[in-house]
Short mmCIF file of C-alpha atoms in Angstrom, two decimals:
data_model
loop_
_atom_site.label_atom_id
_atom_site.label_comp_id
_atom_site.label_asym_id
_atom_site.label_seq_id
_atom_site.Cartn_x
_atom_site.Cartn_y
_atom_site.Cartn_z
CA MET E 1 137.34 72.63 127.90
CA ALA E 2 134.45 75.01 128.27
CA ARG E 3 133.75 77.36 125.24
CA VAL E 4 133.35 81.01 125.86
CA CYS E 5 130.92 82.75 123.37
CA LEU E 6 131.21 86.44 123.54
CA PRO E 7 128.03 88.17 123.56
CA TRP E 8 128.84 90.47 120.61
CA SER E 9 131.27 90.77 117.57
CA PHE E 10 132.44 93.58 115.56
CA THR E 11 133.37 94.06 111.87
CA PHE E 12 136.10 96.26 110.62
CA SER E 13 136.35 96.99 106.82
CA TYR E 14 139.60 98.55 105.28
CA GLN E 15 137.79 99.39 102.05
CA ASN E 16 134.80 101.34 103.61
CA GLY E 17 137.10 103.43 105.97
CA GLU E 18 137.51 102.94 109.65
CA SER E 19 134.19 101.71 111.07
CA LEU E 20 133.09 99.47 113.71
CA SER E 21 129.62 98.52 114.06
CA PRO E 22 128.20 95.53 116.38
CA LEU E 23 127.05 92.86 114.51
CA ARG E 24 125.16 90.00 115.36
CA ARG E 25 126.44 86.57 114.07
CA ARG E 26 125.70 83.15 114.10
CA TYR E 27 129.26 81.84 115.50
CA PRO E 28 130.90 83.69 118.47
CA THR E 29 133.68 85.41 116.57
CA VAL E 30 135.46 88.27 118.38
CA VAL E 31 136.26 90.27 115.27
CA SER E 32 136.30 89.94 111.55
CA PHE E 33 137.84 92.17 109.23
CA SER E 34 138.22 92.12 105.32
CA LEU E 35 141.72 91.89 103.90
CA PRO E 36 142.43 95.03 101.66
CA LYS E 37 143.46 93.18 98.49
CA SER E 38 140.68 91.62 96.40
CA SER E 39 140.43 90.55 92.61
CA THR E 40 138.06 88.27 90.24
CA MET E 41 139.08 84.95 89.70
CA ILE E 42 140.92 84.23 86.48
CA ILE E 43 140.91 80.55 84.99
CA ASP E 44 142.80 79.15 82.04
CA ASP E 45 142.75 75.54 81.59
CA ASN E 46 143.50 74.67 77.98
CA LEU E 47 140.85 71.98 78.45
CA GLY E 48 140.64 71.03 74.78
CA LYS E 49 144.15 69.72 74.88
CA LEU E 50 143.40 67.30 77.50
CA LEU E 51 140.37 65.97 75.62
CA GLN E 52 142.48 65.30 72.76
CA ILE E 53 143.73 62.25 73.90
CA LEU E 54 140.37 60.51 74.67
CA PRO E 55 138.26 58.60 72.73
CA GLY E 56 136.01 60.67 70.10
CA ASP E 57 132.56 59.96 71.86
CA LEU E 58 133.87 61.10 75.30
CA ARG E 59 135.64 64.01 74.23
CA HIS E 60 132.44 65.59 72.21
CA ARG E 61 130.43 64.69 75.06
CA LEU E 62 132.66 66.59 77.64
CA LEU E 63 133.00 69.68 74.98
CA ASN E 64 129.35 70.23 75.01
CA ASP E 65 129.07 69.71 78.84
CA SER E 66 127.80 72.76 80.84
CA ARG E 67 129.95 71.63 84.05
CA LYS E 68 133.13 71.54 82.09
CA ASN E 69 134.60 74.42 83.98
CA GLN E 70 134.17 72.33 87.29
CA LEU E 71 135.63 68.87 85.54
CA VAL E 72 138.21 67.81 88.07
CA GLU E 73 139.35 64.47 86.12
CA VAL E 74 138.25 61.84 83.82
CA ILE E 75 139.04 58.14 84.79
CA MET E 76 139.63 55.30 82.24
CA ASP E 77 140.10 51.74 83.78
CA LEU E 78 140.33 48.87 81.74
CA GLY E 79 136.78 46.96 81.52
CA ARG E 80 134.89 49.87 83.37
CA PRO E 81 132.86 52.55 81.74
CA PRO E 82 134.86 55.88 81.72
CA GLU E 83 134.04 58.29 84.47
CA ALA E 84 134.21 62.22 84.82
CA ARG E 85 134.58 63.80 88.42
CA TYR E 86 133.48 67.41 88.95
CA LEU E 87 134.72 69.85 91.63
CA GLY E 88 132.40 69.89 94.71
CA GLU E 89 130.45 66.63 93.88
CA PRO E 90 130.96 63.39 95.67
CA GLY E 91 131.54 60.58 93.56
CA GLY E 92 131.57 60.47 89.88
CA GLN E 93 129.52 60.14 86.39
CA TYR E 94 129.74 57.76 83.89
CA LEU E 95 130.23 59.25 80.66
CA ARG E 96 128.83 55.96 78.68
CA ASN E 97 127.74 52.62 79.14
CA ILE E 98 130.58 50.82 77.25
CA GLU E 99 133.57 49.54 79.07
CA VAL E 100 137.09 51.25 78.33
CA SER E 101 138.77 48.71 76.00
CA MET E 102 142.60 48.15 75.84
CA GLU E 103 142.94 49.83 72.22
CA GLU E 104 141.55 52.90 73.64
CA LEU E 105 144.07 52.95 76.61
CA GLU E 106 147.05 52.46 74.14
CA ASP E 107 145.67 55.13 71.95
CA ALA E 108 145.83 57.49 74.71
CA GLN E 109 149.38 56.47 75.84
CA GLU E 110 150.33 57.09 72.31
CA LEU E 111 149.39 60.36 72.37
CA VAL E 112 150.73 61.18 75.92
CA GLY E 113 154.23 59.90 75.28
CA GLU E 114 156.37 58.17 77.91
CA PHE E 115 155.62 58.16 81.63
CA GLY E 116 158.25 59.09 84.07
CA ASP E 117 159.36 56.73 87.27
CA ASP E 118 156.57 57.93 89.00
CA ASN E 119 154.02 56.81 86.51
CA ARG E 120 152.88 60.62 85.56
CA ALA E 121 153.24 62.41 82.40
CA GLY E 122 151.99 65.80 81.00
CA ILE E 123 150.81 67.58 77.66
CA GLU E 124 153.60 70.18 76.47
CA GLY E 125 152.41 73.68 77.25
CA THR E 126 149.73 72.68 79.58
CA LEU E 127 149.26 72.09 83.38
CA HIS E 128 147.45 68.61 82.74
CA ARG E 129 148.57 65.69 84.30
CA ILE E 130 148.08 62.18 83.25
CA SER E 131 148.74 59.12 85.79
CA ALA E 132 148.94 55.58 84.85
CA ILE E 133 147.97 52.58 86.77
CA ARG E 134 149.85 49.28 85.42
CA ASN E 135 149.57 45.76 86.38
CA ARG E 136 152.25 43.47 87.54
CA LYS E 137 153.68 43.14 84.03
CA GLY E 138 154.09 46.84 83.61
CA PHE E 139 151.39 47.25 81.26
CA VAL E 140 148.88 50.49 81.37
CA VAL E 141 145.55 49.25 82.62
CA GLY E 142 144.18 52.50 84.02
CA LEU E 143 144.66 56.31 83.43
CA THR E 144 143.71 59.26 85.64
CA CYS E 145 143.66 62.54 83.05
CA ARG E 146 143.57 65.20 85.77
CA VAL E 147 142.68 69.08 84.42
CA GLY E 148 145.46 71.50 85.43
CA ARG E 149 144.20 75.21 85.64
CA ALA E 150 146.03 78.58 85.66
CA VAL E 151 143.94 80.29 88.40
CA SER E 152 144.43 83.88 89.28
CA GLY E 153 142.99 85.38 92.74
CA HIS E 154 143.95 82.65 95.42
CA ILE E 155 146.75 85.07 96.34
CA ASP E 156 144.33 87.43 98.08
CA MET E 157 143.88 84.93 100.84
CA LEU E 158 147.62 85.22 101.91
CA TYR E 159 148.99 88.38 100.16
CA ASP E 160 149.58 90.04 103.68
CA LEU E 161 151.98 86.81 104.83
CA LEU E 162 154.11 87.15 101.99
CA HIS E 163 155.11 90.42 103.01
CA TYR E 164 156.84 89.04 106.17
CA GLY E 165 159.50 87.10 104.05
CA LYS E 166 158.92 83.87 105.99
CA SER E 167 158.82 80.37 104.82
CA ILE E 168 155.18 79.09 104.54
CA LEU E 169 153.94 75.46 104.48
CA PHE E 170 150.60 74.31 103.11
CA VAL E 171 148.91 71.33 104.33
CA GLY E 172 145.88 69.83 102.67
CA ARG E 173 144.32 66.56 100.97
CA PRO E 174 144.90 65.87 97.49
CA GLY E 175 142.95 68.07 95.21
CA VAL E 176 142.21 70.95 97.53
CA GLY E 177 144.45 73.39 95.48
CA LYS E 178 147.72 73.36 96.89
CA THR E 179 149.64 73.30 93.56
CA THR E 180 147.35 75.96 92.17
CA VAL E 181 148.29 78.41 94.86
CA LEU E 182 152.04 77.72 94.67
CA ARG E 183 151.78 78.71 90.76
CA GLU E 184 150.26 82.12 91.85
CA ILE E 185 152.86 82.60 94.48
CA ALA E 186 155.52 82.15 92.20
CA ARG E 187 154.30 84.54 90.06
CA VAL E 188 153.49 87.11 92.51
CA LEU E 189 156.89 86.87 94.27
CA SER E 190 158.92 87.00 91.20
CA ASP E 191 156.75 89.73 89.02
CA GLU E 192 155.29 91.81 91.77
CA PHE E 193 158.09 91.55 94.53
CA GLN E 194 161.02 90.96 92.24
CA LYS E 195 162.50 88.27 94.06
CA ARG E 196 164.62 85.45 92.33
CA VAL E 197 162.31 82.45 92.55
CA VAL E 198 163.33 78.89 91.68
CA ILE E 199 160.49 76.12 91.46
CA ILE E 200 161.70 72.42 92.21
CA ASP E 201 159.14 71.00 89.73
CA THR E 202 159.45 67.36 90.17
CA SER E 203 156.50 65.91 88.22
CA ASN E 204 156.16 69.24 85.67
CA GLU E 205 152.82 69.71 87.63
CA ILE E 206 153.83 73.26 88.77
CA GLY E 207 155.41 74.90 85.57
CA GLY E 208 153.73 72.42 82.96
CA ASP E 209 155.26 69.77 80.67
CA GLY E 210 157.97 70.67 78.30
CA ASP E 211 161.30 72.49 78.57
CA ILE E 212 159.49 75.94 78.41
CA PRO E 213 157.51 76.68 81.65
CA HIS E 214 154.18 77.57 81.53
CA SER E 215 153.38 81.44 81.88
CA ALA E 216 151.36 80.85 84.82
CA ILE E 217 154.55 80.79 87.05
CA GLY E 218 155.63 84.70 85.83
CA GLY E 219 159.09 85.31 85.59
CA ALA E 220 159.98 82.57 88.21
CA ARG E 221 162.71 79.85 87.02
CA ARG E 222 161.97 75.99 87.03
CA MET E 223 164.11 73.01 87.63
CA GLN E 224 162.89 69.72 86.78
CA VAL E 225 164.01 66.75 88.63
CA PRO E 226 165.06 63.49 86.73
CA LYS E 227 163.68 60.83 89.47
CA PRO E 228 161.11 61.71 92.13
CA SER E 229 163.95 60.29 94.82
CA LEU E 230 166.41 62.88 93.75
CA GLN E 231 163.98 65.94 94.74
CA HIS E 232 166.15 66.80 97.65
CA LYS E 233 169.35 66.68 95.92
CA VAL E 234 167.80 69.27 93.09
CA MET E 235 166.64 71.48 95.96
CA ILE E 236 170.18 71.87 97.44
CA GLU E 237 171.81 72.23 94.03
CA ALA E 238 169.32 75.21 93.39
CA VAL E 239 170.50 76.98 96.48
CA GLU E 240 174.32 76.35 95.53
CA ASN E 241 174.14 77.07 91.93
CA HIS E 242 171.37 79.76 91.46
CA MET E 243 171.40 81.83 94.32
CA PRO E 244 167.66 81.93 95.10
CA GLN E 245 165.82 83.98 97.21
CA VAL E 246 162.82 81.67 97.29
CA ILE E 247 162.62 78.24 96.85
CA ILE E 248 159.09 76.81 95.80
CA VAL E 249 158.94 72.92 96.24
CA ASP E 250 155.59 70.69 95.89
CA GLU E 251 154.60 67.66 97.95
CA ILE E 252 157.49 67.23 100.63
CA GLY E 253 157.04 63.67 101.51
CA THR E 254 160.40 61.96 102.64
CA GLU E 255 162.72 62.49 105.37
CA ALA E 256 165.58 63.42 103.08
CA GLU E 257 163.17 66.53 101.62
CA ALA E 258 162.35 67.60 104.91
CA LEU E 259 166.10 67.79 105.96
CA ALA E 260 166.86 69.67 102.46
CA CYS E 261 164.22 72.03 103.51
CA ARG E 262 165.73 72.71 106.95
CA THR E 263 169.16 73.18 105.39
CA ILE E 264 167.95 75.61 102.89
CA ALA E 265 166.06 77.44 105.69
CA GLU E 266 169.38 77.82 107.82
CA ARG E 267 170.83 79.52 104.66
CA GLY E 268 168.52 82.27 104.98
CA VAL E 269 166.30 81.25 101.89
CA MET E 270 162.61 81.66 101.82
CA LEU E 271 160.53 78.18 101.51
CA ILE E 272 157.04 77.88 100.18
CA GLY E 273 156.12 73.96 100.08
CA THR E 274 153.20 71.79 100.59
CA ALA E 275 152.60 68.54 102.36
CA HIS E 276 149.74 65.86 102.48
CA GLY E 277 147.64 66.20 105.61
CA GLU E 278 144.78 67.90 107.16
CA GLN E 279 145.75 69.77 110.07
CA LEU E 280 148.77 70.64 111.91
CA GLN E 281 148.64 67.68 114.21
CA ASN E 282 149.07 65.19 111.17
CA ILE E 283 152.60 66.96 110.96
CA ILE E 284 153.29 66.66 114.41
CA LYS E 285 152.34 62.82 114.55
CA ASN E 286 154.26 61.99 111.10
CA PRO E 287 157.59 60.88 111.97
CA THR E 288 159.07 61.70 108.50
CA LEU E 289 157.62 65.16 108.13
CA SER E 290 157.67 66.50 111.99
CA ASP E 291 161.18 67.97 111.09
CA LEU E 292 159.31 70.65 109.28
CA ILE E 293 157.83 71.88 112.59
CA GLY E 294 161.07 71.53 114.62
CA GLY E 295 160.89 67.70 115.42
CA ILE E 296 159.47 66.07 118.53
CA GLU E 297 161.22 64.54 121.14
CA THR E 298 160.41 62.96 124.71
CA VAL E 299 161.75 64.70 127.72
CA THR E 300 161.65 64.26 131.37
CA ILE E 301 161.13 67.19 133.84
CA GLY E 302 161.52 67.50 137.57
CA ASP E 303 158.84 67.09 140.31
CA GLU E 304 158.57 70.81 140.89
CA GLU E 305 158.20 71.66 136.95
CA ALA E 306 155.78 69.00 136.78
CA ARG E 307 153.64 70.35 139.66
CA VAL E 308 153.79 73.92 137.97
CA ARG E 309 152.60 72.69 134.52
CA ARG E 310 150.34 70.11 136.21
CA CYS E 311 151.48 67.40 133.99
CA GLN E 312 153.30 64.00 133.74
CA LYS E 313 157.25 64.02 134.21
CA SER E 314 157.51 62.75 130.62
CA ILE E 315 156.22 65.21 127.95
CA LEU E 316 156.67 66.01 124.53
CA GLU E 317 158.71 68.99 123.35
CA ARG E 318 159.82 70.62 120.08
CA LYS E 319 163.44 69.91 119.73
CA ALA E 320 164.24 72.71 117.14
CA PRO E 321 162.89 76.10 115.67
CA PRO E 322 160.36 74.94 112.75
CA THR E 323 161.62 75.21 109.42
CA PHE E 324 158.40 77.17 108.16
CA TYR E 325 157.28 80.24 110.29
CA PHE E 326 153.70 80.02 108.97
CA LEU E 327 151.68 76.69 108.30
CA ILE E 328 148.30 76.98 106.57
CA GLU E 329 145.73 74.16 106.85
CA MET E 330 143.59 74.36 103.54
CA ARG E 331 140.53 72.72 104.72
CA LYS E 332 138.78 73.74 101.49
CA ARG E 333 139.52 75.94 98.27
CA ASP E 334 137.94 79.18 100.07
CA TYR E 335 138.53 78.01 103.64
CA TRP E 336 141.94 78.25 105.38
CA ILE E 337 143.30 78.14 108.77
CA ALA E 338 146.71 79.87 109.67
CA HIS E 339 149.15 78.99 112.49
CA GLN E 340 152.16 80.38 113.58
CA THR E 341 153.98 77.24 113.51
CA GLU E 342 156.16 77.53 116.61
CA LYS E 343 153.53 78.81 119.10
CA SER E 344 151.09 76.61 117.74
CA VAL E 345 153.12 73.47 118.04
CA ASP E 346 154.28 74.09 121.68
CA THR E 347 150.74 74.90 122.70
CA LEU E 348 149.41 71.60 121.19
CA LEU E 349 152.17 69.65 122.89
CA ARG E 350 151.18 71.29 126.33
CA GLY E 351 147.70 69.75 125.60
CA LYS E 352 146.10 73.18 124.76
CA ASN E 353 144.43 74.91 121.73
CA PRO E 354 146.57 77.16 119.91
CA VAL E 355 146.26 80.70 118.55
CA VAL E 356 144.80 80.39 114.85
CA GLU E 357 143.47 82.63 112.23
CA VAL E 358 140.39 81.53 110.07
CA ARG E 359 140.49 82.82 106.35
CA LYS E 360 137.74 82.23 104.06
CA ARG E 361 136.55 84.02 100.85
CA ASP E 362 132.82 84.33 100.27
CA GLU E 363 130.82 83.91 97.04
CA GLU E 364 131.56 87.78 96.02
CA MET E 365 135.38 86.92 96.38
CA LYS E 366 135.72 89.00 99.75
CA VAL E 367 138.40 87.57 101.90
CA SER E 368 137.84 87.70 105.63
CA SER E 369 139.61 86.69 108.84
CA TYR E 370 137.94 85.69 112.03
CA LEU E 371 139.22 84.97 115.64
CA ILE E 372 137.29 82.91 118.14
CA PHE E 373 137.83 82.83 121.93
CA PHE E 374 137.80 79.69 124.39
CA ASN E 375 138.61 79.49 128.05
CA ASN E 376 138.88 77.09 130.81
CA ASN E 377 137.72 79.54 133.83
CA PHE E 378 134.46 80.51 132.30
CA LYS E 379 131.33 78.66 132.77
CA PHE E 380 128.83 78.61 129.80
CA TYR E 381 125.23 79.14 130.35
CA ASN E 382 122.55 79.31 127.32
CA ALA E 383 119.41 81.28 128.08
CA ASN E 384 117.17 79.05 126.29
CA LYS E 385 117.62 76.43 128.90
CA LYS E 386 115.71 76.52 132.14
CA THR E 387 118.88 77.31 134.35
CA LYS E 388 119.56 79.82 136.94
CA LYS E 389 121.64 82.70 135.73
CA ARG E 390 124.63 83.89 137.42
CA LYS E 391 125.77 87.49 137.75
CA MET E 392 129.05 88.22 135.81
CA SER E 393 131.77 89.63 137.83
CA SER E 394 133.41 92.84 137.05
CA THR E 395 136.70 91.36 136.07
CA SER E 396 134.97 89.07 133.83
CA LYS E 397 132.86 91.93 132.06
CA ALA E 398 136.11 94.24 131.96
CA TRP E 399 137.86 91.03 130.05
CA LEU E 400 135.31 90.71 127.74
CA VAL E 401 135.32 94.37 126.78
CA ALA E 402 139.03 94.83 126.74
CA ALA E 403 139.42 91.60 124.51
CA SER E 404 137.29 92.71 121.96
CA ILE E 405 138.65 96.40 121.87
CA GLY E 406 142.44 95.11 121.94
CA VAL E 407 141.87 92.63 119.07
CA VAL E 408 140.01 95.13 117.06
CA GLU E 409 142.90 97.74 117.48
CA ALA E 410 145.43 95.23 116.48
CA SER E 411 143.70 94.17 113.33
CA LYS E 412 143.78 98.00 111.82
CA ASP E 413 147.49 97.22 111.28
CA GLN E 414 147.28 95.57 107.69
CA LEU E 415 150.46 93.69 108.38
CA GLY E 416 149.52 92.81 112.13
CA ILE E 417 147.18 90.32 111.49
CA CYS E 418 149.19 87.80 113.21
CA ARG E 419 150.82 89.71 115.82
CA TRP E 420 149.16 87.92 118.46
CA ASN E 421 151.66 89.02 121.34
CA TYR E 422 150.70 92.75 120.40
CA ILE E 423 146.98 91.66 120.87
CA ILE E 424 147.82 90.02 124.39
CA ARG E 425 149.69 93.12 125.62
CA SER E 426 146.90 95.35 124.65
CA VAL E 427 144.37 93.58 126.29
CA ASN E 428 146.36 93.01 129.58
CA GLN E 429 146.98 96.75 129.53
CA ARG E 430 143.67 97.60 129.43
CA ILE E 431 142.68 95.27 132.07
CA ARG E 432 145.37 96.74 134.29
CA ASN E 433 144.54 100.20 133.90
CA ASN E 434 140.87 99.39 134.27
CA ILE E 435 140.03 101.56 131.10
CA ARG E 436 136.48 100.25 130.52
CA SER E 437 133.88 100.40 133.46
CA THR E 438 131.41 97.81 134.33
CA SER E 439 128.73 99.89 132.90
CA GLN E 440 130.27 99.92 129.82
CA ALA E 441 130.42 96.03 129.92
CA ASN E 442 126.89 95.90 130.84
CA LYS E 443 125.83 97.88 127.68
CA PHE E 444 127.28 95.16 125.33
CA SER E 445 126.26 92.34 127.60
CA SER E 446 122.63 93.35 128.23
CA SER E 447 121.41 92.22 124.90
CA SER E 448 123.19 89.03 124.83
CA THR E 449 121.34 85.81 124.95
CA THR E 450 124.02 84.07 126.81
CA VAL E 451 125.16 84.78 130.14
CA PHE E 452 128.64 84.32 131.43
CA ALA E 453 130.17 83.53 134.97
CA SER E 454 133.57 83.57 136.17
CA GLY E 455 134.71 81.10 138.94
CA LYS E 456 137.90 82.92 139.66
CA ASP E 457 139.11 86.27 139.98
CA ASN E 458 142.56 86.01 138.01
CA LYS E 459 142.41 89.39 136.20
CA ALA E 460 145.13 89.96 133.71
CA LYS E 461 146.67 86.31 133.94
CA GLN E 462 142.93 84.85 133.24
CA ALA E 463 143.12 87.22 130.13
CA GLU E 464 146.46 86.44 129.01
CA GLU E 465 145.54 82.66 129.18
CA SER E 466 142.20 83.09 127.29
CA LEU E 467 143.95 84.79 124.56
CA ARG E 468 146.36 82.10 124.24
CA THR E 469 143.80 79.67 124.02
CA VAL E 470 142.33 80.99 120.78
CA MET E 471 141.04 78.40 118.27
CA TYR E 472 138.83 77.64 115.26
CA LEU E 473 135.41 76.11 115.57
CA SER E 474 134.81 72.98 113.85
CA CYS E 475 131.44 74.48 112.66
CA TRP E 476 133.02 76.85 110.68
CA GLY E 477 134.66 74.58 108.25
CA PRO E 478 134.19 70.86 106.89
CA ASN E 479 133.68 68.11 109.48
#
């Protein structure tokens, strides 16, 4: 697939009024705009209570550590030096040269208390989590003491999506901040949106340990789960007994839980959930979780249909509507990729690239959203290379101008960020009416270092196909 790099980009700011200005960027973004809501990051970690279970020398060192606000977890394995791991740093750092003894593990276990069936425990009144590693005889030989923080400020990344009232699934690797986001969503939906929110807290990680939930979840109610294997039953119980408008569940991982999510969604309840993975393709290929995005089945199509689609007669298709309307890939804590699940799944199954939205937060806590365009029908030429430049056709110039204008106009609506159909209709209409002239296109493209050429004159159809193949660039996020 050839990449179409637009020769310009615009920026649109809600906070500074309606102002459009050409902005030369490193990457070929079509449009970037700042989301209207922003705030400072507020963190409450109660780190001292977690350090109480550690040996005295480790506790003293960590309390005086200048990087304690970036502390992620402390590892204590029998016969090895204790290790601290920090946010954004590969590997870990040994806290001392002396190995961890069995007495130290037993003392820590006594302070923590009893572990559950999932070998997890917590500290009452906090969000910290302690996980145990056992030997074949059932004795604890290792502890992972993970810091739990109540963070306010993540909601800025998806505040506009909450207004839709649609279900949202977060996908990301362990440690990327999925549970932290769930806590703040629970607080905002219950306190600001005045919705009846019930949290299914299997490991007491969302609402903290103890019978009284942590203040980080606001007015949301919390249902604890006796055993991890009963999570799906507690989910159904919450809907039947407590009349929630929103159900929040962490770490959906079994077929029964995926089926429970579908049952809840069919009853008109908004779902907010998380699942392990890195991108949407991981969920599609996972037979256990694929029901969350509608399920995948193999179908056989006729010869004529296969010819029209230019594909084989046996193809993959989505079986049912997805449980979650939006799916967000959390690549990093401050770098997300938002999908409209139904359209993205169908596009991926056709072997094309879906429409996505890249949301990121900079060091100044400003949240921005970016769109990038790809197209098969354009050929890419680099002005730095010694190749013969081809003249851009009138249709191509009209398409480039109309695409930028259409996306900018669609982005003016604060709640219209994901209204891709409106963008497509806007661009197609401008091309059909030939509103923008070739001279206007020349004005933008003349200063570009990149020259584009079009192999076919497909007019509006070409524009629509280009918009449907919008996708993110790998260079924007982590490799």
